[in-house]
């Protein structure tokens, strides 16, 4: 990796145009690699950024430095892997380019491009070294990107007394779900509801590895629904949002924060839900299940594992699932199999919940026969909560799920959440694009030349401008419209312009 010479960042995404530059192709996935070391005088400091022409702001560099080292209370010796997420500084691009939009259409929601954040994947090594004044060798390598990275092996630097080790960075799709949730198996229904509703949650763990893995497992447990709130797999007192998230002058934000410093026990007492985990140990014995405790019972220096909350679930526990998982532990069933069982249960639960919403939203789409060439596309009907609630009686989640409980109450709460807002916005955008596509197809099949014969020059010019706008939208947003239809429409536009007086033709050309 060190042998690659960085090229101009202006050609960062030029692979779409046929560039063969190695970093240009790789940078579609990886923003940069940072090496952070500990300096006795400066503290954490960035030793290297590759490629050298990557422009990180001072605020971003400071965040990377602090978040790349495990908290002093974690006591991580040896090799540690974890991840973090930070906001990109203001001034970065706010919209996706064509290639990124296409990637987001094809990718699962949990792996879609996020232009507002950087994701740091940390490989931290700390070993005793008597030749160093501090007594320890400490160094970090961080691949950083604005979308989620898959496994990424990085070449190890040769260091005396250090064994080479491949760097394997799991995505949210490769997490060991069972390992992450083994202490809260009997409360998995509650955890799923809290994440579905976007409730503010603190995950207190003994190490950044447990913290970040648990947070990533939490935000992906409602897949295929996208988690639309903020989340920080590893959060410290040096985070730029520390004051924003610890203030007591307003309600806690809709976010999930993973922390390790006991300082946060007191700082986050006002948060609605606190999950305090013990050490995660994989063995044939039944892992001790942490208890749900009333939030008011939390004490400032209480470090006992538990879920501190006043939340009451809408749905009943799935006792069959819990028995199956506990029996799997007794029979020493492989963790991969246990994870697959948990993941499938959560996937089916989310699908049962979201299918009635998908069905109702699909009914808001105008009928195809109402789309004509001579009018703007008809409007999508608004989402009416009570109208949706009436559909649950005959087409609710009971058709696909055996779980009993207050499904209606859960839907009412969900509709007020950021996750519903994000999901509905996305579905509404998809339907608007579908309408654009259908309207384009109708226009391509219409006899435009016959229509313009009976219209004034002003109406014809207005039509030309609207058709051009539609063609630009189709190209820029890469709408899935057949190329021959777009070419046909472009030919129509040129023919219509040719029917106008010469002075108007000059203006329109």
Short mmCIF file of C-alpha atoms in Angstrom, two decimals:
data_model
loop_
_atom_site.label_atom_id
_atom_site.label_comp_id
_atom_site.label_asym_id
_atom_site.label_seq_id
_atom_site.Cartn_x
_atom_site.Cartn_y
_atom_site.Cartn_z
CA UNK A 1 0.00 0.00 0.00
CA UNK A 2 2.87 2.36 0.74
CA UNK A 3 4.19 1.95 -2.78
CA UNK A 4 1.15 3.60 -4.36
CA UNK A 5 1.74 7.23 -5.29
CA UNK A 6 -1.32 9.40 -4.51
CA UNK A 7 -2.79 11.29 -7.41
CA UNK A 8 -4.90 14.43 -7.44
CA UNK A 9 -8.01 14.07 -5.29
CA UNK A 10 -9.96 15.84 -8.01
CA UNK A 11 -9.91 12.51 -9.83
CA UNK A 12 -10.98 10.61 -6.75
CA UNK A 13 -13.99 8.96 -8.34
CA UNK A 14 -12.70 8.90 -11.91
CA UNK A 15 -12.89 5.10 -12.02
CA UNK A 16 -16.40 5.56 -13.38
CA UNK A 17 -14.80 7.33 -16.34
CA UNK A 18 -12.32 4.54 -16.97
CA UNK A 19 -9.35 5.61 -14.86
CA UNK A 20 -6.81 2.88 -14.09
CA UNK A 21 -5.18 4.68 -11.17
CA UNK A 22 -5.06 2.26 -8.22
CA UNK A 23 -5.95 4.74 -5.47
CA UNK A 24 -8.72 6.32 -7.55
CA UNK A 25 -10.47 2.95 -7.65
CA UNK A 26 -9.77 2.11 -4.02
CA UNK A 27 -10.85 5.53 -2.76
CA UNK A 28 -14.43 4.76 -3.71
CA UNK A 29 -14.31 2.55 -0.62
CA UNK A 30 -11.61 4.02 1.56
CA UNK A 31 -11.03 7.71 2.27
CA UNK A 32 -7.60 7.35 3.85
CA UNK A 33 -5.43 5.38 6.26
CA UNK A 34 -4.15 7.12 9.41
CA UNK A 35 -1.36 5.97 11.69
CA UNK A 36 -1.73 7.40 15.20
CA UNK A 37 0.97 7.13 17.85
CA UNK A 38 1.35 8.29 21.45
CA UNK A 39 3.84 11.10 22.00
CA UNK A 40 4.91 11.78 25.59
CA UNK A 41 4.84 15.54 24.99
CA UNK A 42 1.91 15.84 22.59
CA UNK A 43 -0.23 12.86 23.60
CA UNK A 44 -2.06 11.18 20.71
CA UNK A 45 -0.71 12.44 17.39
CA UNK A 46 -1.23 11.49 13.75
CA UNK A 47 2.06 10.13 12.41
CA UNK A 48 0.92 9.45 8.86
CA UNK A 49 -2.08 10.03 6.60
CA UNK A 50 -2.17 8.13 3.32
CA UNK A 51 -2.64 9.36 0.63
CA UNK A 52 -0.73 12.47 1.68
CA UNK A 53 -3.04 14.88 -0.15
CA UNK A 54 -6.18 13.88 1.82
CA UNK A 55 -7.63 17.01 3.41
CA UNK A 56 -8.82 16.33 6.95
CA UNK A 57 -9.81 19.33 9.07
CA UNK A 58 -8.11 19.93 12.42
CA UNK A 59 -11.38 19.06 14.15
CA UNK A 60 -11.53 15.73 12.31
CA UNK A 61 -7.86 14.99 13.08
CA UNK A 62 -8.41 15.69 16.79
CA UNK A 63 -11.43 13.37 16.88
CA UNK A 64 -9.51 10.60 15.10
CA UNK A 65 -6.59 10.92 17.53
CA UNK A 66 -8.73 10.63 20.67
CA UNK A 67 -11.13 7.98 19.40
CA UNK A 68 -8.40 5.72 18.04
CA UNK A 69 -6.97 4.98 21.50
CA UNK A 70 -8.97 2.86 23.98
CA UNK A 71 -9.96 4.74 27.09
CA UNK A 72 -7.37 4.50 29.88
CA UNK A 73 -9.91 2.59 31.98
CA UNK A 74 -10.17 -0.16 29.34
CA UNK A 75 -6.64 -1.45 29.96
CA UNK A 76 -6.28 -3.04 26.52
CA UNK A 77 -3.01 -4.94 26.20
CA UNK A 78 -2.08 -6.65 22.96
CA UNK A 79 -4.16 -6.19 19.81
CA UNK A 80 -7.57 -4.53 19.93
CA UNK A 81 -10.03 -3.89 17.09
CA UNK A 82 -13.01 -1.57 17.28
CA UNK A 83 -14.77 1.13 15.31
CA UNK A 84 -16.06 4.68 15.70
CA UNK A 85 -18.18 7.18 13.78
CA UNK A 86 -17.73 10.95 13.61
CA UNK A 87 -19.51 13.78 11.85
CA UNK A 88 -17.79 15.23 8.83
CA UNK A 89 -16.92 18.90 9.17
CA UNK A 90 -19.14 21.51 7.58
CA UNK A 91 -18.33 22.37 4.01
CA UNK A 92 -18.12 18.82 2.73
CA UNK A 93 -20.34 17.84 -0.19
CA UNK A 94 -23.98 17.44 0.75
CA UNK A 95 -25.19 15.38 -2.22
CA UNK A 96 -24.21 12.09 -3.83
CA UNK A 97 -22.85 11.77 -7.34
CA UNK A 98 -24.37 9.40 -9.91
CA UNK A 99 -22.13 6.43 -9.05
CA UNK A 100 -22.84 6.80 -5.33
CA UNK A 101 -26.61 7.04 -5.96
CA UNK A 102 -26.45 3.86 -8.05
CA UNK A 103 -24.50 2.09 -5.29
CA UNK A 104 -27.10 3.12 -2.70
CA UNK A 105 -29.91 1.73 -4.87
CA UNK A 106 -28.22 -1.67 -5.05
CA UNK A 107 -26.75 -1.90 -1.52
CA UNK A 108 -28.56 -3.09 1.64
CA UNK A 109 -29.69 -0.14 3.75
CA UNK A 110 -27.14 -0.90 6.50
CA UNK A 111 -24.30 -0.60 3.96
CA UNK A 112 -25.45 2.48 2.07
CA UNK A 113 -23.22 5.51 1.56
CA UNK A 114 -23.32 8.10 4.33
CA UNK A 115 -21.99 11.46 3.13
CA UNK A 116 -22.35 13.12 6.57
CA UNK A 117 -20.06 10.87 8.63
CA UNK A 118 -16.68 9.19 8.64
CA UNK A 119 -16.36 5.61 9.84
CA UNK A 120 -13.08 4.74 11.50
CA UNK A 121 -12.00 1.10 11.83
CA UNK A 122 -9.24 0.83 14.43
CA UNK A 123 -6.45 -1.68 14.79
CA UNK A 124 -4.72 -0.79 18.09
CA UNK A 125 -1.59 -2.49 19.38
CA UNK A 126 -0.15 -2.04 22.85
CA UNK A 127 2.78 -4.15 24.04
CA UNK A 128 5.39 -3.74 26.77
CA UNK A 129 8.62 -2.18 25.48
CA UNK A 130 11.34 -1.25 27.97
CA UNK A 131 13.18 0.80 25.31
CA UNK A 132 10.35 3.34 25.33
CA UNK A 133 10.19 5.83 28.19
CA UNK A 134 6.46 5.24 28.68
CA UNK A 135 7.10 1.49 29.00
CA UNK A 136 4.67 0.53 26.24
CA UNK A 137 4.60 0.56 22.46
CA UNK A 138 1.26 2.03 21.35
CA UNK A 139 0.23 2.52 17.76
CA UNK A 140 -3.01 2.63 15.79
CA UNK A 141 -3.93 2.17 12.15
CA UNK A 142 -7.29 3.50 11.00
CA UNK A 143 -8.88 3.08 7.60
CA UNK A 144 -11.47 5.85 7.40
CA UNK A 145 -14.41 6.15 5.02
CA UNK A 146 -17.75 7.84 4.67
CA UNK A 147 -19.51 4.55 4.02
CA UNK A 148 -19.24 1.15 5.64
CA UNK A 149 -16.16 -0.84 4.73
CA UNK A 150 -15.98 -4.60 4.43
CA UNK A 151 -13.02 -6.70 5.45
CA UNK A 152 -9.80 -4.88 4.62
CA UNK A 153 -6.36 -6.47 5.07
CA UNK A 154 -3.65 -3.85 5.56
CA UNK A 155 0.06 -4.51 5.20
CA UNK A 156 1.74 -4.61 8.60
CA UNK A 157 4.83 -2.50 9.29
CA UNK A 158 7.83 -4.51 10.50
CA UNK A 159 8.37 -3.69 14.14
CA UNK A 160 10.82 -5.32 16.50
CA UNK A 161 9.15 -7.77 18.90
CA UNK A 162 5.82 -7.44 17.09
CA UNK A 163 4.22 -10.43 15.45
CA UNK A 164 2.62 -9.73 12.07
CA UNK A 165 -1.17 -9.95 12.21
CA UNK A 166 -3.77 -9.46 9.48
CA UNK A 167 -6.24 -6.66 10.04
CA UNK A 168 -9.79 -7.93 9.70
CA UNK A 169 -12.55 -5.33 10.03
CA UNK A 170 -16.08 -6.74 10.25
CA UNK A 171 -19.01 -4.95 8.69
CA UNK A 172 -22.39 -4.96 10.42
CA UNK A 173 -23.30 -7.94 8.26
CA UNK A 174 -20.43 -10.01 9.68
CA UNK A 175 -20.96 -9.32 13.37
CA UNK A 176 -21.35 -12.25 15.73
CA UNK A 177 -24.91 -11.43 16.76
CA UNK A 178 -25.08 -14.13 19.36
CA UNK A 179 -21.86 -13.01 21.03
CA UNK A 180 -23.07 -9.39 21.08
CA UNK A 181 -26.48 -10.26 22.52
CA UNK A 182 -25.64 -13.25 24.71
CA UNK A 183 -26.07 -11.30 27.98
CA UNK A 184 -29.46 -9.91 26.95
CA UNK A 185 -30.98 -12.89 25.12
CA UNK A 186 -34.10 -12.93 27.30
CA UNK A 187 -34.62 -9.21 26.63
CA UNK A 188 -34.05 -9.27 22.85
CA UNK A 189 -37.70 -8.34 22.22
CA UNK A 190 -37.28 -5.18 24.33
CA UNK A 191 -34.02 -4.27 22.61
CA UNK A 192 -35.63 -4.67 19.16
CA UNK A 193 -38.52 -2.38 20.14
CA UNK A 194 -36.18 0.27 21.56
CA UNK A 195 -34.15 0.32 18.34
CA UNK A 196 -37.28 0.32 16.17
CA UNK A 197 -38.57 3.40 18.02
CA UNK A 198 -35.19 5.19 17.92
CA UNK A 199 -35.01 5.53 21.70
CA UNK A 200 -31.92 7.14 23.33
CA UNK A 201 -29.67 4.31 24.57
CA UNK A 202 -26.31 4.19 26.35
CA UNK A 203 -24.26 0.99 26.06
CA UNK A 204 -21.70 0.80 28.89
CA UNK A 205 -19.03 -1.84 28.27
CA UNK A 206 -15.62 -2.82 29.60
CA UNK A 207 -13.80 -2.30 26.30
CA UNK A 208 -14.25 -0.38 23.03
CA UNK A 209 -14.44 -3.71 21.17
CA UNK A 210 -17.52 -4.83 23.14
CA UNK A 211 -18.95 -1.30 23.00
CA UNK A 212 -18.62 -0.87 19.22
CA UNK A 213 -19.68 -4.41 18.31
CA UNK A 214 -22.78 -4.14 20.50
CA UNK A 215 -23.81 -0.75 19.08
CA UNK A 216 -23.36 -1.99 15.49
CA UNK A 217 -25.39 -5.10 16.32
CA UNK A 218 -28.12 -2.93 17.83
CA UNK A 219 -28.48 -0.60 14.84
CA UNK A 220 -28.58 -3.56 12.43
CA UNK A 221 -31.08 -5.63 14.43
CA UNK A 222 -34.00 -3.83 12.70
CA UNK A 223 -32.72 -4.62 9.19
CA UNK A 224 -33.96 -4.37 6.47
CA UNK A 225 -35.34 -1.17 8.02
CA UNK A 226 -32.71 1.57 8.08
CA UNK A 227 -31.75 2.97 11.48
CA UNK A 228 -32.16 6.70 10.87
CA UNK A 229 -30.93 8.10 14.22
CA UNK A 230 -27.38 8.94 15.28
CA UNK A 231 -25.11 6.25 16.69
CA UNK A 232 -21.56 6.20 18.01
CA UNK A 233 -19.97 2.75 18.39
CA UNK A 234 -17.33 4.31 20.65
CA UNK A 235 -17.91 7.64 22.39
CA UNK A 236 -15.50 9.49 24.71
CA UNK A 237 -15.38 12.73 26.69
CA UNK A 238 -13.23 14.19 23.90
CA UNK A 239 -15.94 13.73 21.27
CA UNK A 240 -17.00 16.97 19.55
CA UNK A 241 -20.64 16.24 20.44
CA UNK A 242 -19.89 15.60 24.13
CA UNK A 243 -21.57 18.80 25.40
CA UNK A 244 -24.48 18.39 23.00
CA UNK A 245 -25.20 14.85 24.22
CA UNK A 246 -24.59 15.32 27.95
CA UNK A 247 -26.61 18.50 28.51
CA UNK A 248 -29.56 18.18 30.89
CA UNK A 249 -31.34 21.27 29.61
CA UNK A 250 -33.12 19.22 26.96
CA UNK A 251 -34.25 15.64 26.41
CA UNK A 252 -31.58 13.11 25.36
CA UNK A 253 -31.18 12.87 21.57
CA UNK A 254 -32.34 9.91 19.51
CA UNK A 255 -28.99 8.15 19.51
CA UNK A 256 -27.11 5.06 20.65
CA UNK A 257 -23.76 5.72 22.31
CA UNK A 258 -21.17 3.09 23.24
CA UNK A 259 -18.93 4.10 26.18
CA UNK A 260 -16.32 2.53 28.50
CA UNK A 261 -15.37 5.30 30.92
CA UNK A 262 -17.08 5.00 34.38
CA UNK A 263 -17.33 8.81 34.30
CA UNK A 264 -20.37 8.34 32.05
CA UNK A 265 -22.28 6.42 34.74
CA UNK A 266 -23.13 9.71 36.41
CA UNK A 267 -23.10 11.86 33.27
CA UNK A 268 -25.76 9.81 31.45
CA UNK A 269 -28.08 9.07 34.37
CA UNK A 270 -30.78 11.20 32.74
CA UNK A 271 -30.87 9.05 29.57
CA UNK A 272 -33.97 6.90 29.16
CA UNK A 273 -32.28 3.53 28.65
CA UNK A 274 -28.89 2.29 29.85
CA UNK A 275 -27.51 -1.15 28.93
CA UNK A 276 -24.59 -2.01 31.20
CA UNK A 277 -22.70 -5.09 30.01
CA UNK A 278 -20.23 -7.28 31.87
CA UNK A 279 -17.29 -9.15 30.34
CA UNK A 280 -18.35 -11.25 27.38
CA UNK A 281 -17.20 -14.85 27.77
CA UNK A 282 -17.93 -17.59 25.30
CA UNK A 283 -18.25 -20.97 26.98
CA UNK A 284 -20.52 -23.97 27.13
CA UNK A 285 -22.19 -22.62 30.24
CA UNK A 286 -25.29 -20.48 30.18
CA UNK A 287 -24.17 -16.82 30.06
CA UNK A 288 -25.54 -14.88 32.99
CA UNK A 289 -28.54 -12.90 31.81
CA UNK A 290 -28.55 -9.30 33.00
CA UNK A 291 -31.70 -8.07 34.70
CA UNK A 292 -34.02 -5.21 33.81
CA UNK A 293 -33.90 -2.61 36.61
CA UNK A 294 -35.92 0.52 37.18
CA UNK A 295 -34.03 3.58 35.99
CA UNK A 296 -34.60 5.33 39.32
CA UNK A 297 -32.63 2.59 41.10
CA UNK A 298 -29.38 3.41 39.31
CA UNK A 299 -26.68 4.63 41.67
CA UNK A 300 -23.79 6.89 40.74
CA UNK A 301 -21.08 4.31 41.33
CA UNK A 302 -23.16 1.22 40.62
CA UNK A 303 -21.31 -0.87 38.03
CA UNK A 304 -23.51 -3.97 38.09
CA UNK A 305 -24.61 -5.21 34.66
CA UNK A 306 -28.24 -4.58 33.86
CA UNK A 307 -30.74 -2.83 31.58
CA UNK A 308 -31.81 0.31 33.41
CA UNK A 309 -35.10 1.48 31.93
CA UNK A 310 -38.74 2.20 32.69
CA UNK A 311 -39.82 0.97 29.24
CA UNK A 312 -42.62 -1.59 28.99
CA UNK A 313 -42.69 -3.67 25.82
CA UNK A 314 -45.70 -3.64 23.52
CA UNK A 315 -45.20 -7.27 22.42
CA UNK A 316 -44.76 -10.43 24.46
CA UNK A 317 -41.45 -12.32 24.59
CA UNK A 318 -40.88 -15.14 22.13
CA UNK A 319 -40.28 -17.90 24.68
CA UNK A 320 -39.77 -20.50 21.94
CA UNK A 321 -36.81 -18.54 20.55
CA UNK A 322 -35.23 -18.08 23.99
CA UNK A 323 -35.57 -21.80 24.82
CA UNK A 324 -34.04 -22.71 21.46
CA UNK A 325 -31.03 -20.45 22.01
CA UNK A 326 -30.50 -21.60 25.60
CA UNK A 327 -30.71 -25.23 24.51
CA UNK A 328 -28.15 -24.42 21.80
CA UNK A 329 -25.76 -23.19 24.49
CA UNK A 330 -26.18 -26.39 26.50
CA UNK A 331 -25.55 -28.50 23.41
CA UNK A 332 -22.53 -26.36 22.47
CA UNK A 333 -24.10 -25.29 19.19
CA UNK A 334 -21.58 -23.18 17.16
CA UNK A 335 -21.84 -19.43 17.69
CA UNK A 336 -22.29 -18.94 13.92
CA UNK A 337 -25.44 -21.07 14.01
CA UNK A 338 -26.76 -19.26 17.09
CA UNK A 339 -26.10 -15.92 15.36
CA UNK A 340 -27.97 -17.07 12.27
CA UNK A 341 -30.99 -18.01 14.44
CA UNK A 342 -31.00 -14.60 16.16
CA UNK A 343 -30.51 -12.70 12.91
CA UNK A 344 -33.28 -14.60 11.14
CA UNK A 345 -35.71 -14.07 14.03
CA UNK A 346 -35.07 -10.32 14.06
CA UNK A 347 -35.30 -10.11 10.27
CA UNK A 348 -38.66 -11.91 10.21
CA UNK A 349 -39.93 -9.77 13.09
CA UNK A 350 -39.00 -6.54 11.28
CA UNK A 351 -40.48 -7.78 8.02
CA UNK A 352 -43.75 -8.72 9.75
CA UNK A 353 -43.86 -5.21 11.19
CA UNK A 354 -42.99 -3.33 8.00
CA UNK A 355 -45.08 -5.30 5.44
CA UNK A 356 -48.43 -3.68 6.48
CA UNK A 357 -46.79 -0.24 6.19
CA UNK A 358 -45.34 -1.10 2.76
CA UNK A 359 -48.73 -2.36 1.61
CA UNK A 360 -50.53 0.80 2.74
CA UNK A 361 -47.93 3.17 1.29
CA UNK A 362 -48.10 1.33 -2.04
CA UNK A 363 -51.85 2.11 -2.09
CA UNK A 364 -51.03 5.84 -1.97
CA UNK A 365 -49.49 5.63 -5.44
CA UNK A 366 -51.73 7.01 -8.25
CA UNK A 367 -53.08 4.44 -10.70
CA UNK A 368 -51.04 4.14 -13.87
CA UNK A 369 -54.06 4.90 -16.09
CA UNK A 370 -54.31 8.38 -14.52
CA UNK A 371 -50.89 9.37 -15.94
CA UNK A 372 -51.18 11.26 -19.23
CA UNK A 373 -48.69 12.99 -21.46
CA UNK A 374 -50.46 16.36 -21.41
CA UNK A 375 -50.54 16.91 -17.66
CA UNK A 376 -48.05 16.82 -14.82
CA UNK A 377 -47.91 13.44 -13.00
CA UNK A 378 -50.71 13.08 -10.39
CA UNK A 379 -49.82 13.62 -6.73
CA UNK A 380 -49.11 10.80 -4.27
CA UNK A 381 -51.84 10.63 -1.63
CA UNK A 382 -50.80 11.68 1.92
CA UNK A 383 -50.14 9.15 4.68
CA UNK A 384 -53.14 9.23 7.04
CA UNK A 385 -52.41 7.47 10.31
CA UNK A 386 -55.96 6.47 11.21
CA UNK A 387 -56.60 5.20 7.69
CA UNK A 388 -53.52 2.98 8.03
CA UNK A 389 -54.61 1.75 11.48
CA UNK A 390 -57.91 0.50 10.01
CA UNK A 391 -55.98 -1.75 7.60
CA UNK A 392 -54.28 -3.59 10.50
CA UNK A 393 -57.45 -5.47 11.46
CA UNK A 394 -57.48 -7.55 8.27
CA UNK A 395 -53.93 -7.05 6.92
CA UNK A 396 -51.75 -6.56 9.99
CA UNK A 397 -48.59 -8.32 11.24
CA UNK A 398 -50.68 -11.18 12.67
CA UNK A 399 -50.69 -12.64 9.13
CA UNK A 400 -46.95 -13.37 9.30
CA UNK A 401 -46.01 -13.27 13.00
CA UNK A 402 -47.12 -15.44 15.93
CA UNK A 403 -46.17 -12.81 18.51
CA UNK A 404 -49.04 -11.41 20.54
CA UNK A 405 -49.31 -7.99 22.11
CA UNK A 406 -50.25 -4.38 21.41
CA UNK A 407 -49.18 -4.12 17.77
CA UNK A 408 -51.40 -1.06 17.23
CA UNK A 409 -49.75 0.77 20.13
CA UNK A 410 -46.32 -0.08 18.72
CA UNK A 411 -47.28 1.32 15.30
CA UNK A 412 -48.60 4.54 16.85
CA UNK A 413 -45.33 5.04 18.69
CA UNK A 414 -43.26 4.10 15.63
CA UNK A 415 -45.04 6.63 13.39
CA UNK A 416 -43.79 9.39 15.73
CA UNK A 417 -40.18 8.15 15.56
CA UNK A 418 -37.23 9.30 13.37
CA UNK A 419 -37.04 5.80 11.88
CA UNK A 420 -40.55 6.10 10.44
CA UNK A 421 -39.77 9.59 9.15
CA UNK A 422 -36.61 8.35 7.42
CA UNK A 423 -38.31 5.27 6.03
CA UNK A 424 -41.32 7.20 4.69
CA UNK A 425 -39.15 9.91 3.12
CA UNK A 426 -37.16 7.23 1.29
CA UNK A 427 -40.30 5.42 0.12
CA UNK A 428 -41.87 8.72 -0.99
CA UNK A 429 -38.77 9.59 -3.02
CA UNK A 430 -38.86 6.14 -4.64
CA UNK A 431 -42.52 6.62 -5.58
CA UNK A 432 -41.82 10.10 -6.99
CA UNK A 433 -39.07 8.61 -9.17
CA UNK A 434 -41.43 5.85 -10.28
CA UNK A 435 -43.98 8.48 -11.29
CA UNK A 436 -41.28 10.33 -13.26
CA UNK A 437 -40.37 7.11 -15.06
CA UNK A 438 -43.99 6.27 -15.89
CA UNK A 439 -44.61 9.84 -17.11
CA UNK A 440 -41.50 9.70 -19.30
CA UNK A 441 -42.66 6.42 -20.83
CA UNK A 442 -46.11 7.87 -21.56
CA UNK A 443 -44.52 10.96 -23.16
CA UNK A 444 -42.34 8.78 -25.38
CA UNK A 445 -45.41 6.91 -26.64
CA UNK A 446 -47.49 10.07 -27.25
CA UNK A 447 -47.82 11.87 -30.61
CA UNK A 448 -46.17 15.14 -29.54
CA UNK A 449 -45.88 16.49 -33.07
CA UNK A 450 -49.65 16.31 -33.53
CA UNK A 451 -50.17 18.00 -30.14
CA UNK A 452 -47.91 21.00 -30.91
CA UNK A 453 -49.72 21.81 -34.17
CA UNK A 454 -52.66 23.15 -32.18
CA UNK A 455 -50.64 25.05 -29.57
CA UNK A 456 -49.22 28.53 -29.31
CA UNK A 457 -45.48 29.24 -29.40
CA UNK A 458 -45.48 29.98 -25.66
CA UNK A 459 -47.04 26.57 -24.91
CA UNK A 460 -44.57 24.82 -27.24
CA UNK A 461 -41.55 26.51 -25.62
CA UNK A 462 -42.91 25.57 -22.20
CA UNK A 463 -43.21 21.93 -23.35
CA UNK A 464 -39.63 21.92 -24.69
CA UNK A 465 -38.24 23.28 -21.41
CA UNK A 466 -40.20 20.71 -19.36
CA UNK A 467 -39.08 17.83 -21.57
CA UNK A 468 -35.47 18.93 -21.32
CA UNK A 469 -35.76 19.11 -17.54
CA UNK A 470 -37.14 15.56 -17.45
CA UNK A 471 -34.33 14.27 -19.66
CA UNK A 472 -31.70 15.91 -17.44
CA UNK A 473 -33.28 14.37 -14.32
CA UNK A 474 -33.32 10.96 -15.98
CA UNK A 475 -29.60 11.23 -16.87
CA UNK A 476 -28.36 12.76 -13.61
CA UNK A 477 -30.33 10.44 -11.31
CA UNK A 478 -29.77 7.47 -13.64
CA UNK A 479 -33.45 6.61 -13.70
CA UNK A 480 -34.04 3.06 -14.99
CA UNK A 481 -35.61 4.16 -18.28
CA UNK A 482 -34.79 2.36 -21.52
CA UNK A 483 -32.13 4.24 -23.46
CA UNK A 484 -34.03 3.96 -26.73
CA UNK A 485 -37.02 5.74 -25.14
CA UNK A 486 -34.82 8.60 -23.93
CA UNK A 487 -33.25 8.91 -27.39
CA UNK A 488 -36.72 8.95 -28.92
CA UNK A 489 -37.78 11.76 -26.58
CA UNK A 490 -34.63 13.76 -27.38
CA UNK A 491 -35.44 13.39 -31.08
CA UNK A 492 -38.98 14.63 -30.37
CA UNK A 493 -37.55 17.71 -28.65
CA UNK A 494 -35.26 18.51 -31.58
CA UNK A 495 -38.12 18.04 -34.06
CA UNK A 496 -40.45 20.30 -32.04
CA UNK A 497 -37.74 22.99 -31.83
CA UNK A 498 -37.31 22.72 -35.61
CA UNK A 499 -41.00 23.60 -36.08
CA UNK A 500 -40.54 26.99 -34.36
CA UNK A 501 -39.44 30.32 -35.93
CA UNK A 502 -35.69 30.79 -36.44
CA UNK A 503 -35.26 33.31 -33.60
CA UNK A 504 -36.83 30.95 -31.08
CA UNK A 505 -34.75 28.06 -32.41
CA UNK A 506 -31.57 30.03 -31.72
CA UNK A 507 -32.65 30.77 -28.14
CA UNK A 508 -33.62 27.17 -27.41
CA UNK A 509 -30.46 25.73 -28.99
#
